[in-house]
N, CA, C and O of each residue as an XYZ file, in Angstrom:
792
protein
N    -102.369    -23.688    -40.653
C    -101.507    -23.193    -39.596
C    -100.585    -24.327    -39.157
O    -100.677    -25.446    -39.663
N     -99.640    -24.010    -38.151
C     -98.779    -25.059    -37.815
C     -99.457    -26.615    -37.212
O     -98.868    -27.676    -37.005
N    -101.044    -26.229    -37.021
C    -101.471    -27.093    -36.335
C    -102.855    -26.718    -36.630
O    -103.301    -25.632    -36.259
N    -103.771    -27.834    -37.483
C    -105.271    -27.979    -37.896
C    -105.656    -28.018    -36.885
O    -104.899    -28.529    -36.059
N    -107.437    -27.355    -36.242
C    -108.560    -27.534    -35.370
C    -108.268    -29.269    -35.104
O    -107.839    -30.159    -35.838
N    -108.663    -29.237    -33.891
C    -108.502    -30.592    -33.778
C    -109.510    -31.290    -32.333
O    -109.237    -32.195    -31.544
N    -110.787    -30.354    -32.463
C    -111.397    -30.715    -31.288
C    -111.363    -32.195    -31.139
O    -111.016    -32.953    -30.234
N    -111.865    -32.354    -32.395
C    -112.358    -34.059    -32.380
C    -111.133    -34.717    -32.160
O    -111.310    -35.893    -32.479
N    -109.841    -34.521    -31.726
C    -108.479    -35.563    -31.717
C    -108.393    -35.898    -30.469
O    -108.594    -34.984    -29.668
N    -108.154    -36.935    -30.051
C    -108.055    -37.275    -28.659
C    -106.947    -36.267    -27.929
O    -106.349    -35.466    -28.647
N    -106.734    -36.301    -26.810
C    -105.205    -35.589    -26.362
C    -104.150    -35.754    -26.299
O    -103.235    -34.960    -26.082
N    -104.152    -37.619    -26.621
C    -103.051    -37.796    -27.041
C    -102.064    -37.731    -28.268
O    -100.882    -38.024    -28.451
N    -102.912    -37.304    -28.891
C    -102.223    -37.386    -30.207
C    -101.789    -35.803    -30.446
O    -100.813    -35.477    -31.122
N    -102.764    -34.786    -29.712
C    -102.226    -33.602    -29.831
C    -100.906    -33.195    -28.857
O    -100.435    -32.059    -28.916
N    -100.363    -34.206    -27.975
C     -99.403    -34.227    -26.962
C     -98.634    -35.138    -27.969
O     -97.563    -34.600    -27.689
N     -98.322    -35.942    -28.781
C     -97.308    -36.359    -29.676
C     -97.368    -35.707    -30.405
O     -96.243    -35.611    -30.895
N     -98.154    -34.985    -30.971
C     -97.446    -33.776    -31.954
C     -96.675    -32.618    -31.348
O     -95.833    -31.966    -31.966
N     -97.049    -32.409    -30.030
C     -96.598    -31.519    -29.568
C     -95.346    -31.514    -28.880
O     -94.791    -30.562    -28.332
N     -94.875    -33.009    -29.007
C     -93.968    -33.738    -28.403
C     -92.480    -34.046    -29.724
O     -91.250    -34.034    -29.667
N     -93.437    -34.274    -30.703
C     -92.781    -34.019    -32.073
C     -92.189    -33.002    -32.563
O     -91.115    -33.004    -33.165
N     -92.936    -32.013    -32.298
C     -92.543    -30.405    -32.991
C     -91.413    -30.071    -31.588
O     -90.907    -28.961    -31.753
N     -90.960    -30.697    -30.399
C     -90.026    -30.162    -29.786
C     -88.894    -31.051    -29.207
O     -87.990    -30.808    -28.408
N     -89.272    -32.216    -29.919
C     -88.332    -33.248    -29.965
C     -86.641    -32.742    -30.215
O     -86.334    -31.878    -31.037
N     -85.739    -33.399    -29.415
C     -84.349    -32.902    -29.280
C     -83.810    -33.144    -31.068
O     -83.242    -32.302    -31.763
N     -84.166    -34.402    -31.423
C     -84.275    -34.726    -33.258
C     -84.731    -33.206    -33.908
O     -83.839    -32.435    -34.260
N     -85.662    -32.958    -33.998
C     -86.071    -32.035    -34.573
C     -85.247    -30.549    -34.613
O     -85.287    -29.693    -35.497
N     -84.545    -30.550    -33.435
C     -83.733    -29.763    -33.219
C     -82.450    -29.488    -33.619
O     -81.797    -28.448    -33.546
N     -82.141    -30.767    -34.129
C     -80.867    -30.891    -34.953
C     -80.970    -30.956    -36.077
O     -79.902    -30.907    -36.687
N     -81.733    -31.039    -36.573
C     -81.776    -30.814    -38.253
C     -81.940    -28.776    -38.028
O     -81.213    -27.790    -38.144
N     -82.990    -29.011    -37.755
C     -83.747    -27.214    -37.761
C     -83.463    -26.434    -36.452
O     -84.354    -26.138    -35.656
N     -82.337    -26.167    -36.313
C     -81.548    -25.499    -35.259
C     -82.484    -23.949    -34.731
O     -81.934    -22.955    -35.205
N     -83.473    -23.679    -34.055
C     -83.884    -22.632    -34.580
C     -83.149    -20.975    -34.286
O     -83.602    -19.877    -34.611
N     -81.872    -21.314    -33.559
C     -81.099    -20.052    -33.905
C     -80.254    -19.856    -35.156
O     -79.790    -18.806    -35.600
N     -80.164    -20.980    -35.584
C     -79.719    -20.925    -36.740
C     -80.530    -20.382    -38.173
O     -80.110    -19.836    -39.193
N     -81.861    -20.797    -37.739
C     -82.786    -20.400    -38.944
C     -83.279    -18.800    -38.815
O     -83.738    -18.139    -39.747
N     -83.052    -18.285    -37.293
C     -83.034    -16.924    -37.016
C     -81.736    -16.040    -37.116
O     -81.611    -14.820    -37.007
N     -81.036    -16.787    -37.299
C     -79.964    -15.954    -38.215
C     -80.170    -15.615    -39.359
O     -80.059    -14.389    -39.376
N     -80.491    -16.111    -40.680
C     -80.843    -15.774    -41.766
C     -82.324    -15.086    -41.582
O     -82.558    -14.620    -42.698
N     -83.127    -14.874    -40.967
C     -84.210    -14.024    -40.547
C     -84.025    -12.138    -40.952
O     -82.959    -11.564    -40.731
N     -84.778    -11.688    -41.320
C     -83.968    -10.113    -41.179
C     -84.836     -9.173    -40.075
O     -85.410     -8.098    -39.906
N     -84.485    -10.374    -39.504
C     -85.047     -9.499    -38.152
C     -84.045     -8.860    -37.124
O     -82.887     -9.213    -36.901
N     -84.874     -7.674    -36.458
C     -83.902     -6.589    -35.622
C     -84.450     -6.888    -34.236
O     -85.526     -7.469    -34.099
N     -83.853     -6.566    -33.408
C     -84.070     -6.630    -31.659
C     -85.054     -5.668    -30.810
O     -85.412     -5.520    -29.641
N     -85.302     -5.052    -32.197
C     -86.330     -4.010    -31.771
C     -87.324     -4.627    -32.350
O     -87.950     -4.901    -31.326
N     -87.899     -5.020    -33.123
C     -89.021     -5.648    -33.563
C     -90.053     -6.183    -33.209
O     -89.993     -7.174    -32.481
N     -91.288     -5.658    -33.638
C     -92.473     -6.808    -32.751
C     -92.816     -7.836    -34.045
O     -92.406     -7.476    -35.149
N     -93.292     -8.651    -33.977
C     -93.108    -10.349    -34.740
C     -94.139    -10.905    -34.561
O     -94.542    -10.957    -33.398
N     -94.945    -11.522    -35.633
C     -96.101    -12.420    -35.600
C     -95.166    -13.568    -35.466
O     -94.161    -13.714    -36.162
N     -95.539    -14.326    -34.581
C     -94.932    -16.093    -35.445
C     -96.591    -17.315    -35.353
O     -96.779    -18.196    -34.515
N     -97.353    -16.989    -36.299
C     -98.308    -16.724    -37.061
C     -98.342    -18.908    -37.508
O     -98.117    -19.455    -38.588
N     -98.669    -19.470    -36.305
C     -99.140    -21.245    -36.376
C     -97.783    -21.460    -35.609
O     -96.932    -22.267    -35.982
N     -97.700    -20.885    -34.814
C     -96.686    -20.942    -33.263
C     -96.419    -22.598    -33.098
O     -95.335    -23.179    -33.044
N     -97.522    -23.052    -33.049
C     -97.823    -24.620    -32.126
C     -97.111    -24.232    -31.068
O     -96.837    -23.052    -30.845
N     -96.781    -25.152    -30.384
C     -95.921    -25.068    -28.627
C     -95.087    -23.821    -28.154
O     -94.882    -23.236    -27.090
N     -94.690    -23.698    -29.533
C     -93.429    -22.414    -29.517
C     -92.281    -22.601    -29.593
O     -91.470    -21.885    -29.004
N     -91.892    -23.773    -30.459
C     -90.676    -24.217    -31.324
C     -90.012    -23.296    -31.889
O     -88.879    -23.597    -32.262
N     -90.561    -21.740    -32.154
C     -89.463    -20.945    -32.664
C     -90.023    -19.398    -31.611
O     -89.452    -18.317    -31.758
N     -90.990    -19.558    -30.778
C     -91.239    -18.107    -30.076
C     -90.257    -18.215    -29.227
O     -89.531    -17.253    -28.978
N     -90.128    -19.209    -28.756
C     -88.844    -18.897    -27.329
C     -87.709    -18.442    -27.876
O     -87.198    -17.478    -27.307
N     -87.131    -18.907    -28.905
C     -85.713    -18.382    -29.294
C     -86.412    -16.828    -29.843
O     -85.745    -15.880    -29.429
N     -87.590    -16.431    -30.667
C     -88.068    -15.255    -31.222
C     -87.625    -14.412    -29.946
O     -86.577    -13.773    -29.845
N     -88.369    -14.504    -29.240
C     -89.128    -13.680    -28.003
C     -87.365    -13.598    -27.087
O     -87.145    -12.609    -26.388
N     -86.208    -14.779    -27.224
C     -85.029    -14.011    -26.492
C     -84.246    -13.249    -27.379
O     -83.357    -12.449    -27.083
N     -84.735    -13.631    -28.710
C     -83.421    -12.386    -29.901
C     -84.191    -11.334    -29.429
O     -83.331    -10.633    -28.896
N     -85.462    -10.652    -29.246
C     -86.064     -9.736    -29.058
C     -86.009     -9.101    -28.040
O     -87.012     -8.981    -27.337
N     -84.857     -8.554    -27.720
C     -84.561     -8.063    -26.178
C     -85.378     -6.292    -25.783
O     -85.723     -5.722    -24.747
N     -85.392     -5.993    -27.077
C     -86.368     -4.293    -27.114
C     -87.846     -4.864    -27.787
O     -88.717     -4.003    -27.911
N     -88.126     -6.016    -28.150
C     -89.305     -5.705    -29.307
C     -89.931     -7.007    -28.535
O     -89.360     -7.543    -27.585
N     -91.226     -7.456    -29.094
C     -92.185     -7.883    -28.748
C     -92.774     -9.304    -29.842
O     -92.854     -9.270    -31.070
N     -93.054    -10.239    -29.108
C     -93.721    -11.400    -30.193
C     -95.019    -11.545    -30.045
O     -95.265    -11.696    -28.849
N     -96.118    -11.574    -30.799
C     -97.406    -12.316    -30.967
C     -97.419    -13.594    -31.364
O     -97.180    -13.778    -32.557
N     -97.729    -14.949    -30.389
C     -97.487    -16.389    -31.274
C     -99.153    -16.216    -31.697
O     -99.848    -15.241    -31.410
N     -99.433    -16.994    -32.182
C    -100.727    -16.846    -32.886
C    -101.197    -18.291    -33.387
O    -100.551    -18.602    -34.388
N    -101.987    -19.132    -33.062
C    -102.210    -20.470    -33.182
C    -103.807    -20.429    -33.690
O    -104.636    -19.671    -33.186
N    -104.041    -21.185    -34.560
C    -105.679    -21.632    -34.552
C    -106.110    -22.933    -33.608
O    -107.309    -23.192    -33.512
N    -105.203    -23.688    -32.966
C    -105.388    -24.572    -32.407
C    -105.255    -24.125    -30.681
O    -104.232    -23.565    -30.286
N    -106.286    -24.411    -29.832
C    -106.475    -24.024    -28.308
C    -105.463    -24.539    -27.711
O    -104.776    -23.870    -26.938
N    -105.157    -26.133    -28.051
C    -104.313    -26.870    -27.135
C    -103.151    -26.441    -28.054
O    -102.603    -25.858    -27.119
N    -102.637    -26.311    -28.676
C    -101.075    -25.450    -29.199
C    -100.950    -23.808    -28.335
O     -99.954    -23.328    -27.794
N    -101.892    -23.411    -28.420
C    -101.763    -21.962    -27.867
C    -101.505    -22.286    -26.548
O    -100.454    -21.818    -26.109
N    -102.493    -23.279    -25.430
C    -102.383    -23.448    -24.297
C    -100.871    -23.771    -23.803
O    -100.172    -23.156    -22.998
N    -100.615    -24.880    -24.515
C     -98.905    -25.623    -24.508
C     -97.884    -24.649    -24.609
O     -96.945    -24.689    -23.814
N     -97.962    -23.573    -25.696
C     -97.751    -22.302    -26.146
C     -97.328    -21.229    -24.711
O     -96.177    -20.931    -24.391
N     -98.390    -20.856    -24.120
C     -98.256    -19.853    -22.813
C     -97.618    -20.910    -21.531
O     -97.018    -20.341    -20.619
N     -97.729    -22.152    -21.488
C     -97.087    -22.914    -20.591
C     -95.637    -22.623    -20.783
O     -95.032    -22.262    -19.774
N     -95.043    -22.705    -21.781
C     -93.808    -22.917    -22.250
C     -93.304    -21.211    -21.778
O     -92.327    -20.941    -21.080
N     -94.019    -20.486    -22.225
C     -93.751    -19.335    -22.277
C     -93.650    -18.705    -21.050
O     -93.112    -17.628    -20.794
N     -94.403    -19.726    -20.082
C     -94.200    -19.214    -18.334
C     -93.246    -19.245    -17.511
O     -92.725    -18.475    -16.705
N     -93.036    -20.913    -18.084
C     -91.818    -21.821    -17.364
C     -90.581    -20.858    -18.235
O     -89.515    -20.673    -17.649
N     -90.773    -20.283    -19.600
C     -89.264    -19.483    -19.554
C     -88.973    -17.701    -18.594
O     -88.026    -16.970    -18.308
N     -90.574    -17.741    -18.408
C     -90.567    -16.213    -17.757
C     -90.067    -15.075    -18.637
O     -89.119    -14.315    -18.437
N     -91.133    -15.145    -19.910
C     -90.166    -14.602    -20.423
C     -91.536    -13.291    -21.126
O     -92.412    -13.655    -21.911
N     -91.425    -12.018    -20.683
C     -92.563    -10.718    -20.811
C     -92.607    -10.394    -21.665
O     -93.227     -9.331    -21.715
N     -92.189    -10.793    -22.727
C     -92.232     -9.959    -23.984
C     -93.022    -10.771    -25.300
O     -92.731    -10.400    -26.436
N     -93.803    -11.638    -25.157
C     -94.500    -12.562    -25.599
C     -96.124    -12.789    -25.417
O     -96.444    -13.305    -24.345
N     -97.085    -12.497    -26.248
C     -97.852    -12.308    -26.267
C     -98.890    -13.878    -27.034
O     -99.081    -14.173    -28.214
N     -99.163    -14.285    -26.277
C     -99.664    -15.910    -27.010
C    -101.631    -15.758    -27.159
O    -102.358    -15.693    -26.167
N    -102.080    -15.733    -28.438
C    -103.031    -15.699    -28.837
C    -104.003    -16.552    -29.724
O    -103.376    -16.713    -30.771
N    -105.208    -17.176    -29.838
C    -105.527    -17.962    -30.697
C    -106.120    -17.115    -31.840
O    -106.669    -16.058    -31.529
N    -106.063    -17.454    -33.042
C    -106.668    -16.875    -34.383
C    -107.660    -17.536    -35.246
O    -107.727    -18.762    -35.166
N    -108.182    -17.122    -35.788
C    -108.405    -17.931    -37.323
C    -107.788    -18.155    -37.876
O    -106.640    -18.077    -37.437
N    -108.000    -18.694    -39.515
C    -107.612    -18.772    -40.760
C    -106.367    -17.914    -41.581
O    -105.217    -18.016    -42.008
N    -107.922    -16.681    -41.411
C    -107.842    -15.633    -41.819
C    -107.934    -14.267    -41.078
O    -107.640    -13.184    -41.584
N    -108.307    -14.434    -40.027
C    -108.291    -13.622    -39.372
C    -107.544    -13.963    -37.937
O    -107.416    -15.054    -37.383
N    -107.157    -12.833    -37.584
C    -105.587    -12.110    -36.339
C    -106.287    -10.878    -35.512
O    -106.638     -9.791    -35.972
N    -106.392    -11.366    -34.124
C    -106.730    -10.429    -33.088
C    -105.395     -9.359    -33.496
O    -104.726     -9.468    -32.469
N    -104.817     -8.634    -34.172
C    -103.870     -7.553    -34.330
C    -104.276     -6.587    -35.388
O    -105.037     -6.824    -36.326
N    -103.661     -5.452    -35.112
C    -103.800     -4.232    -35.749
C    -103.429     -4.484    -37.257
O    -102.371     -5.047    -37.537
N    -104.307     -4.064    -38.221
C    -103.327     -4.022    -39.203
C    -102.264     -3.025    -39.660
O    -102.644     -1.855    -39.705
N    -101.055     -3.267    -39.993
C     -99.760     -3.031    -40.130
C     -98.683     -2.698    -38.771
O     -97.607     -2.112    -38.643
N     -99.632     -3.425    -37.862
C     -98.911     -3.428    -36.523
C     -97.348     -4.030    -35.982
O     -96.709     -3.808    -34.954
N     -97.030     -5.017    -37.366
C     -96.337     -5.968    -36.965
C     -95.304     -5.394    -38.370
O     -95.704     -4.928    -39.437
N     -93.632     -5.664    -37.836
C     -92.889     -5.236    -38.533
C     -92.096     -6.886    -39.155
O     -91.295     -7.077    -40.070
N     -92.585     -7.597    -38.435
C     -92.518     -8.936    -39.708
C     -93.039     -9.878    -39.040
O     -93.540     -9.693    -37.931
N     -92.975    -11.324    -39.788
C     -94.112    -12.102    -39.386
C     -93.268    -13.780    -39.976
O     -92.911    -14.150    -41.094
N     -93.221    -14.329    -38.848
C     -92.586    -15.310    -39.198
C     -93.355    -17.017    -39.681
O     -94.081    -17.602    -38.878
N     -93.174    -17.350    -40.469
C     -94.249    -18.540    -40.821
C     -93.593    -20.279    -40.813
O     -93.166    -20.715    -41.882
N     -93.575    -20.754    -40.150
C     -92.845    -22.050    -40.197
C     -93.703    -23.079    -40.147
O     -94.293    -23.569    -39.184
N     -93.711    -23.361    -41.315
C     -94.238    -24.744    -42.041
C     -95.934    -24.433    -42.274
O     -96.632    -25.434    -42.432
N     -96.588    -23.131    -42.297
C     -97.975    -23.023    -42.078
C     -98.445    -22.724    -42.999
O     -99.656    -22.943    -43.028
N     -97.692    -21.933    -44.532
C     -98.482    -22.000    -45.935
C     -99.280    -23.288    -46.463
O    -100.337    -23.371    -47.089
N     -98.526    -24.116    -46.055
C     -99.004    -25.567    -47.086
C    -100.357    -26.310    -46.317
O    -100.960    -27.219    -46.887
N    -100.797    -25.764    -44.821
C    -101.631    -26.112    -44.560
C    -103.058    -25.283    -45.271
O    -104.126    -25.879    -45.408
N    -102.885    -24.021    -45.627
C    -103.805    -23.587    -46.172
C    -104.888    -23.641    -47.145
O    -104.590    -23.929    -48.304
N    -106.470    -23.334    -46.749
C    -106.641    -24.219    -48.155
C    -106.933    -22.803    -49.346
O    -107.363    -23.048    -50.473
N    -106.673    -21.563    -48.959
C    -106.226    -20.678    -49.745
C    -105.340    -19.890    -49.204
O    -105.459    -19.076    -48.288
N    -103.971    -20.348    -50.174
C    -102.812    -19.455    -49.664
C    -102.658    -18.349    -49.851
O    -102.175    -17.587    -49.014
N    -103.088    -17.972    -51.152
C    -103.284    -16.311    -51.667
C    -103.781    -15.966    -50.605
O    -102.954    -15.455    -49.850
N    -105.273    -16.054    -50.034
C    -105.503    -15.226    -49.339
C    -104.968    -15.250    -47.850
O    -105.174    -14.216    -47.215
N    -104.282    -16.328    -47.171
C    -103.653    -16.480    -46.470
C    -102.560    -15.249    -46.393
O    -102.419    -14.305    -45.616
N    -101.985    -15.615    -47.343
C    -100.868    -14.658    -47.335
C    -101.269    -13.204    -47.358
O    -100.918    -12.291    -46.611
N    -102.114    -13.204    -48.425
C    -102.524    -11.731    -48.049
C    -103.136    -10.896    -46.594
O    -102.935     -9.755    -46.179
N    -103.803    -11.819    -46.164
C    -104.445    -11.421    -44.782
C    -102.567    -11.321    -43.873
O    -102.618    -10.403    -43.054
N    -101.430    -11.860    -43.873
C    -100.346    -11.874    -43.458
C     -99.953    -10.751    -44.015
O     -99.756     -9.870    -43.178
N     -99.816    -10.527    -44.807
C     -99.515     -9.268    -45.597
C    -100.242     -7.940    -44.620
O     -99.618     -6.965    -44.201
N    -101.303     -8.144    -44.469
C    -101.918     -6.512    -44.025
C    -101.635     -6.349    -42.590
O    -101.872     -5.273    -42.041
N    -101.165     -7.300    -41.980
C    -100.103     -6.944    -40.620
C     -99.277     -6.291    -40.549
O     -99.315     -5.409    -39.690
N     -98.244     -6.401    -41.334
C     -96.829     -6.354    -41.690
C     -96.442     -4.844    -42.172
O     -96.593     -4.700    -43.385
N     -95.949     -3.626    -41.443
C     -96.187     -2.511    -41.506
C     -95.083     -2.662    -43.125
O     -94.336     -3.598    -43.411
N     -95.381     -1.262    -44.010
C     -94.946     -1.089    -45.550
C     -93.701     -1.646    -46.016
O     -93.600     -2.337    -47.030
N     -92.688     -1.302    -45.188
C     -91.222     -2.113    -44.974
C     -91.129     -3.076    -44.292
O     -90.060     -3.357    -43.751
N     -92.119     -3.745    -44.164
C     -91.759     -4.656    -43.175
C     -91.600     -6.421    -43.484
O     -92.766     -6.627    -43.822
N     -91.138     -7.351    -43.550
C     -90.738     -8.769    -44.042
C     -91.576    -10.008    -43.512
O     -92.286     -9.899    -42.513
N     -91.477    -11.032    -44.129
C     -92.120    -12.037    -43.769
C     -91.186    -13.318    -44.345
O     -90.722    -13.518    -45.467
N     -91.107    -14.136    -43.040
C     -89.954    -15.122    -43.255
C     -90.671    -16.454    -43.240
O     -91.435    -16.795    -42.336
N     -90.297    -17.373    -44.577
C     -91.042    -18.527    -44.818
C     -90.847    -19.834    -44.603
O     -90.465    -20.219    -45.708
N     -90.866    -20.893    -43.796
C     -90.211    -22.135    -43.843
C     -91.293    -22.631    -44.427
O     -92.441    -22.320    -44.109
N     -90.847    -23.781    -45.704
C     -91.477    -25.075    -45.872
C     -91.017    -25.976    -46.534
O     -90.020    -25.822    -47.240
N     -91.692    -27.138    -46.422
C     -91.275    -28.458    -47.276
C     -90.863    -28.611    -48.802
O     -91.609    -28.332    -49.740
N     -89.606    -29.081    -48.911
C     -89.497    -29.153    -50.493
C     -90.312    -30.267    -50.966
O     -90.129    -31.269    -50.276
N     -91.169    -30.430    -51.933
C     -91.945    -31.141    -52.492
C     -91.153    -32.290    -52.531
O     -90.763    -32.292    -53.698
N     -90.709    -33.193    -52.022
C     -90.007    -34.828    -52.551
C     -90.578    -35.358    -51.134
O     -91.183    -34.857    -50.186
N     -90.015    -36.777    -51.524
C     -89.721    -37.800    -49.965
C     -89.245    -37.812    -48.682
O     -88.039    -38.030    -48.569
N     -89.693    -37.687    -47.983
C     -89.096    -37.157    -46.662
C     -89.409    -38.300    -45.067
O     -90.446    -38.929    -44.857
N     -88.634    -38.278    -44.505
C     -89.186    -39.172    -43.543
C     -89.753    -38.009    -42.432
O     -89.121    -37.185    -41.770
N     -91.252    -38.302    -42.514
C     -92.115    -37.412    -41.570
C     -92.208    -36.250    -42.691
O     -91.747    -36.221    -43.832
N     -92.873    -35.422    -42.058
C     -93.771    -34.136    -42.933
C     -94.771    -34.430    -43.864
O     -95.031    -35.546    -44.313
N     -95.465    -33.084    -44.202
C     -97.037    -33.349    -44.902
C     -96.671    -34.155    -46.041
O     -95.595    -34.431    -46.571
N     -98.405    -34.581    -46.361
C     -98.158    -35.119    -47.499
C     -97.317    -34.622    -48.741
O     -96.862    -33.479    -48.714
N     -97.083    -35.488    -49.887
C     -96.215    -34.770    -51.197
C     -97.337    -33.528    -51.938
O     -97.129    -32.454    -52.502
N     -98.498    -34.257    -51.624
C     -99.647    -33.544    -52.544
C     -99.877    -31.742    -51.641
O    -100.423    -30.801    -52.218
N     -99.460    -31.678    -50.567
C     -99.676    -30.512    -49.853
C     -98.237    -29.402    -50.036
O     -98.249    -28.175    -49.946
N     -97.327    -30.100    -50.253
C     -95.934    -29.386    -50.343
C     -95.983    -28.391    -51.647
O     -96.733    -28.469    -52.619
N     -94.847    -27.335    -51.341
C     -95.077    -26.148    -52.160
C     -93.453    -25.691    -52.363
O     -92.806    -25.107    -51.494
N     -93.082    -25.972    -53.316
C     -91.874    -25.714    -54.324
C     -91.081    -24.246    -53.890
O     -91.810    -23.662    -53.088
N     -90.445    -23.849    -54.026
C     -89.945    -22.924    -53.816
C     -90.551    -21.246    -54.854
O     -90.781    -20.063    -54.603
N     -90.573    -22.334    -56.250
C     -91.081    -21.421    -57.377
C     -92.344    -21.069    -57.185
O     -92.880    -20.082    -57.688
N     -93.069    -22.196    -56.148
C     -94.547    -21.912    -56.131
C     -94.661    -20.855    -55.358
O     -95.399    -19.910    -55.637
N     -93.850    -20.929    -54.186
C     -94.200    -20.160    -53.229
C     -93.874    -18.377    -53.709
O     -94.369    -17.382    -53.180
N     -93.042    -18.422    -54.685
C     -92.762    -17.042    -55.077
C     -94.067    -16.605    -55.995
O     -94.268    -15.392    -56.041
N     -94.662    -17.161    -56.475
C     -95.736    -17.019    -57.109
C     -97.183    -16.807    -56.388
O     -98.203    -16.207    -56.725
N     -96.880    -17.427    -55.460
C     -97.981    -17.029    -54.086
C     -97.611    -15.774    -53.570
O     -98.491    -14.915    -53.640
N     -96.698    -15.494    -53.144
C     -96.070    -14.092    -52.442
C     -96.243    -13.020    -53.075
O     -96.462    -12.058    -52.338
N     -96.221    -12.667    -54.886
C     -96.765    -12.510    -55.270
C     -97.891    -11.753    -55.732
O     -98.142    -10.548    -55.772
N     -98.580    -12.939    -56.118
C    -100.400    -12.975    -55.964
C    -100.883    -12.242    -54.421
O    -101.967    -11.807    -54.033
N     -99.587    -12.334    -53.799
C    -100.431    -11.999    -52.451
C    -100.259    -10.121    -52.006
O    -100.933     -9.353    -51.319
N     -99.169    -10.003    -52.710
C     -98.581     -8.558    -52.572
C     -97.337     -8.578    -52.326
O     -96.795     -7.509    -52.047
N     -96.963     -9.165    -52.345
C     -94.867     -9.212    -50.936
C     -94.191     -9.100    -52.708
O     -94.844     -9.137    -53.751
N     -92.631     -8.950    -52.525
C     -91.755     -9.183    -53.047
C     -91.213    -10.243    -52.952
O     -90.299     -9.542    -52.518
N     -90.798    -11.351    -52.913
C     -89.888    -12.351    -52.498
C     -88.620    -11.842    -52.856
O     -88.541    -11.290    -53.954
N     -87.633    -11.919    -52.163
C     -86.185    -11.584    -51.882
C     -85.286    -12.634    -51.899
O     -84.127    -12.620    -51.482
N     -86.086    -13.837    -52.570
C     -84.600    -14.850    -52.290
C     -85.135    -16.078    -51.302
O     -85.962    -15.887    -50.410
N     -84.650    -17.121    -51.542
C     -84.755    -18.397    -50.519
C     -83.469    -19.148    -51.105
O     -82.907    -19.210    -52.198
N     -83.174    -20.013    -49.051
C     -81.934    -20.570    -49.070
C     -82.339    -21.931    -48.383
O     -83.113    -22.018    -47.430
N     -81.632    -23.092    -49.077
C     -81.698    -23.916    -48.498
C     -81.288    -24.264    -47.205
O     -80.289    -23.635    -46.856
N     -81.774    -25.148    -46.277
C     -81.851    -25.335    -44.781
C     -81.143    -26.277    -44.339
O     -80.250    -26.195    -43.496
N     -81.734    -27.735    -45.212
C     -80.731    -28.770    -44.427
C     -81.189    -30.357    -45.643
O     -80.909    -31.549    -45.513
N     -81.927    -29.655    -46.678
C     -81.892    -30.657    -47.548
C     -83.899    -31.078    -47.839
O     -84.541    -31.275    -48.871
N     -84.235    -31.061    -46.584
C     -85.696    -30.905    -46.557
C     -86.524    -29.889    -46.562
O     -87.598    -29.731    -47.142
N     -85.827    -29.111    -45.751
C     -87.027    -27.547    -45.732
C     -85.992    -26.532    -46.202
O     -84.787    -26.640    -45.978
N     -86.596    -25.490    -46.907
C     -85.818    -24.150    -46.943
C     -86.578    -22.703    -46.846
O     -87.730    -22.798    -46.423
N     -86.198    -21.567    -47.119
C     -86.626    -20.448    -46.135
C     -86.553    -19.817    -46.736
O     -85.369    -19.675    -47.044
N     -87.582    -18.777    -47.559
C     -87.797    -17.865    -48.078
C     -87.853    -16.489    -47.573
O     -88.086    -16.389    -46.369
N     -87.674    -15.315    -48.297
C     -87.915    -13.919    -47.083
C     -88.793    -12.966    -48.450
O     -88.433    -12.606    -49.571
N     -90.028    -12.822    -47.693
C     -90.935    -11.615    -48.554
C     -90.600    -10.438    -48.223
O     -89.879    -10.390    -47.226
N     -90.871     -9.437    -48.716
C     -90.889     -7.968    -48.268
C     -92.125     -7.466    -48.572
O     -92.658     -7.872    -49.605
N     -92.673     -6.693    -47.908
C     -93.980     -5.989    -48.083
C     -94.173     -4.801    -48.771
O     -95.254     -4.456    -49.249
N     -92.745     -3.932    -48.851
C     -92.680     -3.080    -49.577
C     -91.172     -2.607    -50.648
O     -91.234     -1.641    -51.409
């Protein structure tokens, strides 16, 4: 997920990551209205954003969504917590902040008409089934939008050995059930894939 269990981490280090993922830097490379433009998402829509952390992309989710509804969804307590803070101070009702498993999602299956994933495949330690458990959310027509790391050198991001190619990831999507529809590059480091479910 966007953010490993981390009882055992002190708090500070989960407050510099959390400090990281909303850093004004971070923001200029990965604009996130910009990356929700290429999204094929509608204003009516309800939306997993499925390893949320703080909510680096629910706040902009949750204001394109002026008729529809977001689930952030974190495996990590202190991301989810940071998560509904953020989400208070914007006042914003249409946002639903939850902790998960792995593999398993307090949600209905095929409840969700897409499901947004930023940077949380490559943490997995099975993506097939990752994806697939993402998959049985996602009502028959419904999409799933992918950010991750291009496998090279990068200053900051996961290791090289965790990163997942573009080709890989179509091969996961896949194995998992989706269509892949295409991926576009972002800004030289990450780029963005879009599945379809049906």
């Amino acid at each position: 997920m966007a953010s490993q269990p981390d009882s055992e981490i002190p708090t500070n280090t989960v407050q510099d990551r959390i400090n990281r993922y909303l850093s004004p830097e971070r923001a200029q490379k990965l604009d996130p209205f910009v990356v929700l433009s290429f999204c094929p998402v509608n204003v009516n829509d309800t939306v997993g954003d499925i390893g949320c952390g703080p909510g680096y992309f629910t706040l902009p989710l949750a204001k394109f969504l002026v008729n529809g509804k977001v689930y952030a969804l974190d495996l990590d307590e202190q991301m989810v917590a940071a998560c509904r803070e953020r989400i208070a101070q914007a006042r914003l009702g249409n946002v639903e902040v939850l902790e998960c498993g792995e593999f398993d999602f307090p949600l209905d299956n095929s409840s969700l008409d897409g499901v947004f994933l930023a940077f949380v495949v490559h943490h997995s330690a099975d993506r097939t089934r990752f994806l697939q458990a993402v998959r049985g959310l996602i009502n028959p027509k419904g999409w799933c939008s992918v950010l991750e790391w291009y496998p090279k050198e990068t200053e900051g991001g996961p290791p090289l050995a965790s990163r997942i190619a573009p080709e890989e990831l179509e091969k996961l999507g896949r194995e998992a059930g989706f269509r892949p529809r295409g991926w576009r590059d972002l800004n030289g480091d990450h780029y963005m894939m879009t599945l379809r479910n049906g």
